[in-house]
Amino acid sequence: MLTVSTLGTFHMMWNGITLKEKDIDGKDEIRLLLFLILYRKKPLMEVQLSIALWDHEAFSSERTIEEIFNSLQNKIQSKFGDVLFVIREDNTYRWNEEIKVNFDGEQFAMLVTQALSECDLKSNIEIYERALTFYKGDFMSEYIDTSWISTRNTYYHNLFVYAVRGLAELYCMTEQYEEIEELCHGALLIENSDDLLYGYLIKAYVRKGSISLAMECYEQAKIVMEQKMKIKTSGILDKVYKEFIITNKDEASEEITMEYIEALENQDTGVFECSYPIFREMYKIEVTESIRYKRESQILLIKVDDFDENSYPSALSDIQQAIRESLREGDVVSTYKKNQYIILLSRCNYEQSMLVANRILSRLYDEDLWYPEDVIKISVVSQSVSDTNLLD
C-alpha cells in the first residue's frame, strides 16, 4: 500500500520508506506525480498532462512530459527501488493497478461525508475526530498557482472548516469545553478569519470561567475581522458576547445587562448608542482592558450651552447626528445630562480624540450654516479612561 500525504506537507510512504518533497526536488515532477495519483483510475494522454502542468503554456514549454516523467521515475526508484507506480505506453500514462493507494485527501473527505449522515451522537463525534486527524494543513499550498490544485485546496479547506464547526457544535451539546478549546486553537492556526470558530472558543472560555481569555479572544477576533476580512461587526461574535455578558453579570446589574443586550440587537449603525447606566458598564470593561493591554482609550464629553430651542428646534437632533457620523463603528455614546453627550473611544489617544471632536464640530458648523458658533456654543473635554473624573 502506497500512503500519500498532501494535507500540510507532501510525502509518500512505501514498505516503511518515506519519500519527501525535497527528495523529488522539482515542481513539475511533483505536479505530474500528484495528477497521476488523483486521476489514477483512468489512462491519461500526454496532452492532458501538459495542460495540467502548464495550462495555456502547455504547447510552449521547454520540457516535455516524457522528460519530466523519466526524471520523476528515476527519483522514485532511487528511494523505493525497482518499483513501477506508473506505466507508460506510447503517449499514454496509467497508474499500475497493482499499487493500491491510501490518499489522505480522499480519506478525509470520505469521513466528513460519512459524518454528515451519521445520526448517533457518539459515533458522529468519533468520525469527525478521525477525519480531522488527516488534516495537518492545507492541500499543497505552495502549488496553488496551478488551477486544479487551487480548486482542490479550496475544497479541502472549506471541508475542514465545516468539519471543525460540526465537531465543535457536537462538543457543545456534550459540554466538552476542554475539547472545544483544543479543537479551535488548532483550527485557528489554519483558518484564522472564521468568526464562528472564534465564537466557539469564546463560548468554551466563558463556560470554563476563563473570563480574561474570553475577552482577549473576543478582542483578537474583532481585530482579525476588521483587518483581514474588512468586517467591522460580526453578528456571530455579538451573539457570543451577549452570552459572555449574561454569564458574568451580577444580580444587581441584571437590568442593565438586559438593556445592553436589547440595545445591541436594535443597533442600525456601527456606533453603539446606549443609556448612561450601560455606558458605565462599558466604561468599566474598557478601563480593565486598557490596564491589562497597556493601551490608551479616551472619554470625550460634548457640552452644548443653553440656547433658544424655539429658534432652533432641531439643533439637538442635528448635533446627535453629527456625533453619529463622526464616530467609528464600535464607539460608544450616551446622553450624559441635559444637552451633554459622553463618548467612549477605545484604542484612542488624546490627540486622536480631539480630531474626533473637531470632526463633530465641523459637521455641525461647516456643513450647516443654520448653526453659527456664537449661537450654538459647544465645548469639548477629553480625558483618559484610566484617570478621568468626568463620570464621578
CSV table of C-alpha atoms in Angstrom, one decimal:
chain,number,residue,atom,x,y,z
A,1,MET,CA,0.0,0.0,0.0
A,2,LEU,CA,1.3,3.4,-1.0
A,3,THR,CA,0.4,6.1,1.5
A,4,VAL,CA,0.3,9.6,0.1
A,5,SER,CA,0.1,12.7,2.3
A,6,THR,CA,-0.8,16.1,0.8
A,7,LEU,CA,-2.6,17.9,3.7
A,8,GLY,CA,0.1,20.0,5.3
A,9,THR,CA,3.3,18.6,3.8
A,10,PHE,CA,3.8,16.3,0.9
A,11,HIS,CA,5.4,12.9,1.4
A,12,MET,CA,4.8,9.2,0.4
A,13,MET,CA,5.5,6.0,2.2
A,14,TRP,CA,6.1,2.6,0.6
A,15,ASN,CA,7.2,-0.5,2.5
A,16,GLY,CA,8.3,1.6,5.5
A,17,ILE,CA,10.4,4.0,3.4
A,18,THR,CA,9.4,7.7,3.2
A,19,LEU,CA,9.9,9.9,0.1
A,20,LYS,CA,9.7,13.6,0.9
A,21,GLU,CA,9.1,16.5,-1.4
A,22,LYS,CA,12.7,17.5,-1.2
A,23,ASP,CA,13.7,14.1,-2.5
A,24,ILE,CA,11.9,14.9,-5.7
A,25,ASP,CA,13.0,18.5,-5.8
A,26,GLY,CA,11.1,19.6,-8.9
A,27,LYS,CA,7.8,21.4,-9.1
A,28,ASP,CA,6.9,19.9,-12.5
A,29,GLU,CA,7.7,16.4,-11.2
A,30,ILE,CA,5.6,16.9,-8.1
A,31,ARG,CA,2.6,18.2,-10.1
A,32,LEU,CA,2.9,15.3,-12.5
A,33,LEU,CA,3.0,12.7,-9.8
A,34,LEU,CA,0.1,14.3,-7.9
A,35,PHE,CA,-2.1,14.5,-11.0
A,36,LEU,CA,-1.3,10.8,-11.9
A,37,ILE,CA,-2.3,9.8,-8.3
A,38,LEU,CA,-5.5,11.9,-8.2
A,39,TYR,CA,-6.7,10.5,-11.6
A,40,ARG,CA,-5.3,7.1,-11.3
A,41,LYS,CA,-8.5,5.3,-12.3
A,42,LYS,CA,-8.2,6.3,-15.9
A,43,PRO,CA,-5.4,6.5,-18.5
A,44,LEU,CA,-4.1,10.0,-19.3
A,45,MET,CA,-2.8,11.3,-22.6
A,46,GLU,CA,0.3,13.4,-22.8
A,47,VAL,CA,-1.7,16.4,-23.9
A,48,GLN,CA,-3.9,16.2,-20.8
A,49,LEU,CA,-0.8,16.1,-18.6
A,50,SER,CA,0.7,19.0,-20.4
A,51,ILE,CA,-2.4,21.1,-19.8
A,52,ALA,CA,-2.5,20.1,-16.2
A,53,LEU,CA,1.1,21.2,-15.7
A,54,TRP,CA,1.3,24.3,-17.7
A,55,ASP,CA,-2.2,25.3,-18.6
A,56,HIS,CA,-2.2,27.8,-21.5
A,57,GLU,CA,1.6,27.5,-21.9
A,58,ALA,CA,1.3,23.7,-22.5
A,59,PHE,CA,2.4,23.9,-26.1
A,60,SER,CA,5.3,26.3,-25.5
A,61,SER,CA,7.0,24.5,-22.6
A,62,GLU,CA,10.7,23.9,-22.9
A,63,ARG,CA,10.3,20.5,-21.2
A,64,THR,CA,8.3,17.5,-22.4
A,65,ILE,CA,6.1,15.3,-20.3
A,66,GLU,CA,8.3,12.3,-21.2
A,67,GLU,CA,11.4,14.1,-19.8
A,68,ILE,CA,9.6,15.0,-16.6
A,69,PHE,CA,8.2,11.5,-16.3
A,70,ASN,CA,11.7,9.9,-16.7
A,71,SER,CA,13.1,12.4,-14.1
A,72,LEU,CA,10.3,11.5,-11.7
A,73,GLN,CA,10.7,7.8,-12.2
A,74,ASN,CA,14.5,7.9,-11.5
A,75,LYS,CA,13.9,9.8,-8.3
A,76,ILE,CA,11.2,7.5,-7.1
A,77,GLN,CA,13.3,4.4,-7.9
A,78,SER,CA,16.4,5.8,-6.2
A,79,LYS,CA,14.3,5.9,-3.0
A,80,PHE,CA,11.9,2.9,-3.3
A,81,GLY,CA,13.9,0.6,-5.5
A,82,ASP,CA,12.8,-1.0,-8.7
A,83,VAL,CA,9.0,-0.3,-8.4
A,84,LEU,CA,6.7,0.9,-11.2
A,85,PHE,CA,3.9,3.1,-10.0
A,86,VAL,CA,3.0,4.4,-13.4
A,87,ILE,CA,3.1,2.5,-16.7
A,88,ARG,CA,3.8,4.4,-19.9
A,89,GLU,CA,2.6,3.1,-23.2
A,90,ASP,CA,3.1,5.2,-26.3
A,91,ASN,CA,1.8,8.6,-25.4
A,92,THR,CA,-0.5,7.3,-22.6
A,93,TYR,CA,0.2,7.1,-18.9
A,94,ARG,CA,-1.8,4.9,-16.5
A,95,TRP,CA,-1.4,4.0,-12.8
A,96,ASN,CA,-0.3,0.5,-12.0
A,97,GLU,CA,-3.4,-1.2,-10.7
A,98,GLU,CA,-1.4,-3.5,-8.5
A,99,ILE,CA,-0.3,-0.5,-6.4
A,100,LYS,CA,-3.0,0.4,-4.0
A,101,VAL,CA,-3.1,4.0,-2.8
A,102,ASN,CA,-4.1,5.4,0.6
A,103,PHE,CA,-4.6,9.1,-0.1
A,104,ASP,CA,-5.1,11.4,2.9
A,105,GLY,CA,-7.4,13.9,1.0
A,106,GLU,CA,-9.7,11.1,-0.1
A,107,GLN,CA,-9.8,9.6,3.4
A,108,PHE,CA,-10.6,13.0,4.9
A,109,ALA,CA,-13.4,13.8,2.5
A,110,MET,CA,-14.9,10.4,2.9
A,111,LEU,CA,-15.0,10.6,6.7
A,112,VAL,CA,-16.5,14.1,6.7
A,113,THR,CA,-19.2,12.9,4.2
A,114,GLN,CA,-19.9,9.9,6.5
A,115,ALA,CA,-20.3,12.2,9.5
A,116,LEU,CA,-23.0,14.1,7.7
A,117,SER,CA,-25.2,11.0,7.5
A,118,GLU,CA,-24.4,9.6,11.0
A,119,CYS,CA,-27.3,10.0,13.5
A,120,ASP,CA,-25.7,8.6,16.6
A,121,LEU,CA,-24.1,11.4,18.6
A,122,LYS,CA,-21.1,9.5,20.0
A,123,SER,CA,-20.4,7.9,16.6
A,124,ASN,CA,-20.7,11.3,14.9
A,125,ILE,CA,-18.1,12.8,17.2
A,126,GLU,CA,-15.7,9.9,16.7
A,127,ILE,CA,-16.0,10.1,12.9
A,128,TYR,CA,-15.3,13.9,12.9
A,129,GLU,CA,-12.3,13.3,15.2
A,130,ARG,CA,-10.9,10.6,12.9
A,131,ALA,CA,-11.4,12.9,9.8
A,132,LEU,CA,-9.6,15.8,11.4
A,133,THR,CA,-6.5,13.6,12.2
A,134,PHE,CA,-5.8,13.6,8.5
A,135,TYR,CA,-5.9,17.4,8.1
A,136,LYS,CA,-2.5,18.7,9.2
A,137,GLY,CA,-2.6,21.8,6.9
A,138,ASP,CA,-4.0,23.0,3.6
A,139,PHE,CA,-3.6,20.9,0.4
A,140,MET,CA,-0.3,21.6,-1.5
A,141,SER,CA,-0.2,25.3,-0.5
A,142,GLU,CA,3.0,26.0,-2.4
A,143,TYR,CA,1.4,24.9,-5.7
A,144,ILE,CA,-1.9,26.8,-5.7
A,145,ASP,CA,-0.7,28.8,-8.8
A,146,THR,CA,-1.9,25.7,-10.6
A,147,SER,CA,-5.6,25.9,-11.2
A,148,TRP,CA,-6.7,22.3,-10.4
A,149,ILE,CA,-4.5,22.3,-7.2
A,150,SER,CA,-6.0,25.6,-6.2
A,151,THR,CA,-9.5,24.3,-6.7
A,152,ARG,CA,-8.8,21.2,-4.6
A,153,ASN,CA,-7.0,23.3,-2.0
A,154,THR,CA,-10.2,25.4,-1.6
A,155,TYR,CA,-12.4,22.4,-1.5
A,156,TYR,CA,-10.5,20.6,1.3
A,157,HIS,CA,-10.0,23.9,3.3
A,158,ASN,CA,-13.8,24.6,3.2
A,159,LEU,CA,-14.5,21.0,4.2
A,160,PHE,CA,-12.1,21.3,7.1
A,161,VAL,CA,-13.8,24.4,8.4
A,162,TYR,CA,-17.1,22.7,8.1
A,163,ALA,CA,-15.9,19.7,9.9
A,164,VAL,CA,-14.4,21.8,12.8
A,165,ARG,CA,-17.7,23.7,13.1
A,166,GLY,CA,-19.6,20.4,13.2
A,167,LEU,CA,-17.4,18.8,15.8
A,168,ALA,CA,-17.4,22.0,17.9
A,169,GLU,CA,-21.2,22.0,17.9
A,170,LEU,CA,-21.3,18.4,19.0
A,171,TYR,CA,-18.8,19.2,21.8
A,172,CYS,CA,-21.1,22.0,22.9
A,173,MET,CA,-24.0,19.6,23.0
A,174,THR,CA,-22.0,17.2,25.2
A,175,GLU,CA,-20.4,20.1,27.2
A,176,GLN,CA,-16.8,19.1,26.3
A,177,TYR,CA,-15.3,22.6,26.6
A,178,GLU,CA,-11.7,21.4,27.0
A,179,GLU,CA,-12.1,19.7,23.7
A,180,ILE,CA,-13.6,22.8,22.1
A,181,GLU,CA,-10.6,24.9,23.3
A,182,GLU,CA,-8.1,22.4,21.9
A,183,LEU,CA,-10.0,22.0,18.6
A,184,CYS,CA,-10.5,25.7,17.9
A,185,HIS,CA,-6.9,26.6,18.9
A,186,GLY,CA,-5.6,24.2,16.3
A,187,ALA,CA,-8.1,25.1,13.7
A,188,LEU,CA,-7.5,28.9,14.0
A,189,LEU,CA,-3.8,28.2,13.1
A,190,ILE,CA,-5.1,27.1,9.7
A,191,GLU,CA,-8.2,29.4,9.3
A,192,ASN,CA,-7.9,32.5,11.5
A,193,SER,CA,-10.7,34.5,10.0
A,194,ASP,CA,-13.7,32.4,10.7
A,195,ASP,CA,-15.9,34.2,13.3
A,196,LEU,CA,-17.8,31.0,14.1
A,197,LEU,CA,-14.6,29.3,15.3
A,198,TYR,CA,-13.8,32.3,17.5
A,199,GLY,CA,-17.3,32.1,18.8
A,200,TYR,CA,-17.0,28.5,19.9
A,201,LEU,CA,-13.6,29.3,21.5
A,202,ILE,CA,-15.1,32.2,23.4
A,203,LYS,CA,-18.0,30.1,24.5
A,204,ALA,CA,-15.7,27.5,25.8
A,205,TYR,CA,-13.7,30.0,27.8
A,206,VAL,CA,-16.8,31.5,29.3
A,207,ARG,CA,-18.3,28.1,30.3
A,208,LYS,CA,-14.9,27.2,31.9
A,209,GLY,CA,-14.8,30.6,33.8
A,210,SER,CA,-11.8,31.9,31.9
A,211,ILE,CA,-13.2,35.4,31.6
A,212,SER,CA,-9.9,37.2,30.8
A,213,LEU,CA,-9.1,34.7,28.0
A,214,ALA,CA,-12.7,35.1,26.6
A,215,MET,CA,-12.3,38.9,26.5
A,216,GLU,CA,-8.8,38.6,24.9
A,217,CYS,CA,-10.1,36.2,22.3
A,218,TYR,CA,-13.1,38.5,21.5
A,219,GLU,CA,-10.8,41.5,21.0
A,220,GLN,CA,-8.4,39.4,18.8
A,221,ALA,CA,-11.3,38.2,16.7
A,222,LYS,CA,-12.6,41.7,16.2
A,223,ILE,CA,-9.2,42.9,15.0
A,224,VAL,CA,-8.9,39.9,12.6
A,225,MET,CA,-12.4,40.6,11.2
A,226,GLU,CA,-11.6,44.2,10.6
A,227,GLN,CA,-8.0,43.9,9.2
A,228,LYS,CA,-8.3,40.7,7.2
A,229,MET,CA,-11.9,40.4,6.3
A,230,LYS,CA,-12.7,44.2,6.3
A,231,ILE,CA,-15.7,43.4,8.5
A,232,LYS,CA,-16.2,45.8,11.4
A,233,THR,CA,-19.1,44.0,13.1
A,234,SER,CA,-20.0,40.3,13.3
A,235,GLY,CA,-23.4,39.0,14.3
A,236,ILE,CA,-21.9,35.8,15.5
A,237,LEU,CA,-19.3,37.5,17.7
A,238,ASP,CA,-22.0,39.8,19.0
A,239,LYS,CA,-24.2,36.9,19.9
A,240,VAL,CA,-21.4,35.1,21.8
A,241,TYR,CA,-20.6,38.4,23.5
A,242,LYS,CA,-24.2,38.6,24.8
A,243,GLU,CA,-23.7,35.2,26.4
A,244,PHE,CA,-20.5,36.4,27.9
A,245,ILE,CA,-22.3,39.5,29.5
A,246,ILE,CA,-25.2,37.3,30.7
A,247,THR,CA,-23.0,34.6,32.2
A,248,ASN,CA,-20.9,37.1,34.1
A,249,LYS,CA,-23.5,39.6,35.3
A,250,ASP,CA,-24.0,40.5,39.0
A,251,GLU,CA,-27.6,40.2,40.2
A,252,ALA,CA,-27.6,43.9,40.9
A,253,SER,CA,-26.8,44.7,37.3
A,254,GLU,CA,-29.2,42.3,35.6
A,255,GLU,CA,-31.5,45.1,34.4
A,256,ILE,CA,-28.5,46.9,32.9
A,257,THR,CA,-27.3,43.8,31.2
A,258,MET,CA,-30.6,43.0,29.6
A,259,GLU,CA,-30.9,46.6,28.5
A,260,TYR,CA,-27.5,46.3,26.9
A,261,ILE,CA,-28.5,43.2,25.0
A,262,GLU,CA,-31.7,44.8,23.7
A,263,ALA,CA,-29.7,47.9,22.6
A,264,LEU,CA,-27.2,45.7,20.9
A,265,GLU,CA,-29.9,43.9,19.0
A,266,ASN,CA,-31.5,47.1,17.9
A,267,GLN,CA,-28.4,48.8,16.5
A,268,ASP,CA,-28.8,50.1,13.0
A,269,THR,CA,-25.3,51.6,12.7
A,270,GLY,CA,-21.9,50.6,13.9
A,271,VAL,CA,-21.9,53.3,16.6
A,272,PHE,CA,-23.2,51.9,19.9
A,273,GLU,CA,-25.8,54.2,21.4
A,274,CYS,CA,-27.0,53.3,24.9
A,275,SER,CA,-28.3,54.6,28.2
A,276,TYR,CA,-25.9,56.0,30.7
A,277,PRO,CA,-26.0,53.0,33.1
A,278,ILE,CA,-24.9,50.8,30.2
A,279,PHE,CA,-22.3,53.3,29.3
A,280,ARG,CA,-20.9,53.0,32.8
A,281,GLU,CA,-20.6,49.2,32.4
A,282,MET,CA,-18.9,49.5,29.1
A,283,TYR,CA,-16.5,52.1,30.6
A,284,LYS,CA,-15.6,49.7,33.5
A,285,ILE,CA,-14.7,47.0,30.9
A,286,GLU,CA,-12.7,49.4,28.9
A,287,VAL,CA,-10.7,50.5,32.0
A,288,THR,CA,-9.8,47.0,32.8
A,289,GLU,CA,-8.8,46.2,29.2
A,290,SER,CA,-6.7,49.4,28.9
A,291,ILE,CA,-4.7,48.5,32.0
A,292,ARG,CA,-4.3,44.9,31.0
A,293,TYR,CA,-3.1,45.6,27.5
A,294,LYS,CA,-1.5,48.9,28.3
A,295,ARG,CA,-3.4,50.7,25.6
A,296,GLU,CA,-4.9,54.2,25.5
A,297,SER,CA,-8.6,55.0,25.4
A,298,GLN,CA,-10.4,58.3,25.9
A,299,ILE,CA,-13.6,59.7,27.4
A,300,LEU,CA,-14.9,62.6,25.3
A,301,LEU,CA,-17.6,64.9,26.8
A,302,ILE,CA,-19.6,67.2,24.4
A,303,LYS,CA,-21.4,70.0,26.2
A,304,VAL,CA,-24.0,72.2,24.5
A,305,ASP,CA,-24.7,75.5,26.2
A,306,ASP,CA,-28.2,76.7,26.6
A,307,PHE,CA,-29.7,78.2,23.5
A,308,ASP,CA,-33.1,79.3,22.1
A,309,GLU,CA,-34.7,76.0,21.3
A,310,ASN,CA,-37.7,77.7,19.8
A,311,SER,CA,-35.5,79.3,17.1
A,312,TYR,CA,-33.5,76.1,16.6
A,313,PRO,CA,-35.9,73.2,17.3
A,314,SER,CA,-33.9,70.6,15.5
A,315,ALA,CA,-30.5,71.6,16.8
A,316,LEU,CA,-30.1,68.8,19.4
A,317,SER,CA,-31.1,66.1,16.9
A,318,ASP,CA,-28.7,67.5,14.4
A,319,ILE,CA,-25.9,67.5,16.9
A,320,GLN,CA,-26.6,63.9,17.7
A,321,GLN,CA,-26.5,63.0,14.0
A,322,ALA,CA,-23.2,64.9,13.7
A,323,ILE,CA,-21.8,62.8,16.5
A,324,ARG,CA,-23.0,59.5,14.9
A,325,GLU,CA,-21.5,60.4,11.6
A,326,SER,CA,-18.1,61.3,13.2
A,327,LEU,CA,-17.6,58.2,15.2
A,328,ARG,CA,-16.1,54.8,14.3
A,329,GLU,CA,-18.0,51.5,14.4
A,330,GLY,CA,-17.9,50.2,17.9
A,331,ASP,CA,-17.5,53.6,19.6
A,332,VAL,CA,-20.0,54.0,22.5
A,333,VAL,CA,-22.1,57.2,23.0
A,334,SER,CA,-24.7,58.1,25.6
A,335,THR,CA,-26.7,61.1,26.8
A,336,TYR,CA,-25.0,62.2,30.0
A,337,LYS,CA,-27.0,65.1,31.3
A,338,LYS,CA,-29.2,67.7,29.6
A,339,ASN,CA,-27.5,68.8,26.4
A,340,GLN,CA,-24.4,66.7,27.2
A,341,TYR,CA,-23.1,63.7,25.4
A,342,ILE,CA,-20.4,61.3,26.6
A,343,ILE,CA,-18.4,59.1,24.2
A,344,LEU,CA,-16.1,56.2,24.8
A,345,LEU,CA,-13.3,56.0,22.3
A,346,SER,CA,-11.4,52.7,22.5
A,347,ARG,CA,-7.8,52.5,21.4
A,348,CYS,CA,-7.6,56.2,21.0
A,349,ASN,CA,-5.1,58.8,22.5
A,350,TYR,CA,-5.8,62.4,23.4
A,351,GLU,CA,-4.7,63.8,20.0
A,352,GLN,CA,-6.9,61.4,18.2
A,353,SER,CA,-9.9,62.1,20.4
A,354,MET,CA,-9.6,65.8,19.6
A,355,LEU,CA,-9.6,65.0,15.9
A,356,VAL,CA,-12.9,63.3,16.5
A,357,ALA,CA,-14.2,66.3,18.4
A,358,ASN,CA,-13.2,68.6,15.6
A,359,ARG,CA,-14.9,66.3,13.1
A,360,ILE,CA,-18.1,66.6,15.1
A,361,LEU,CA,-17.9,70.4,15.2
A,362,SER,CA,-17.0,70.7,11.5
A,363,ARG,CA,-20.0,68.6,10.6
A,364,LEU,CA,-22.3,70.9,12.6
A,365,TYR,CA,-20.9,74.3,11.8
A,366,ASP,CA,-19.3,73.9,8.4
A,367,GLU,CA,-22.0,71.7,6.8
A,368,ASP,CA,-25.0,73.5,8.3
A,369,LEU,CA,-25.0,77.3,8.0
A,370,TRP,CA,-28.1,77.5,10.2
A,371,TYR,CA,-25.9,77.0,13.3
A,372,PRO,CA,-23.5,79.9,13.8
A,373,GLU,CA,-20.9,79.3,16.5
A,374,ASP,CA,-21.9,82.3,18.5
A,375,VAL,CA,-25.5,81.0,18.9
A,376,ILE,CA,-24.9,77.2,19.3
A,377,LYS,CA,-21.9,77.0,21.6
A,378,ILE,CA,-20.3,73.6,22.2
A,379,SER,CA,-17.4,72.8,24.5
A,380,VAL,CA,-15.3,69.6,24.5
A,381,VAL,CA,-13.4,67.8,27.2
A,382,SER,CA,-11.2,64.7,26.6
A,383,GLN,CA,-9.7,62.6,29.4
A,384,SER,CA,-8.0,59.1,29.6
A,385,VAL,CA,-10.3,56.4,30.8
A,386,SER,CA,-7.8,55.4,33.4
A,387,ASP,CA,-7.8,58.8,35.2
A,388,THR,CA,-11.0,60.6,34.2
A,389,ASN,CA,-13.2,62.4,36.7
A,390,LEU,CA,-16.0,63.0,34.2
A,391,LEU,CA,-18.0,60.1,35.4
A,392,ASP,CA,-17.8,61.0,39.1
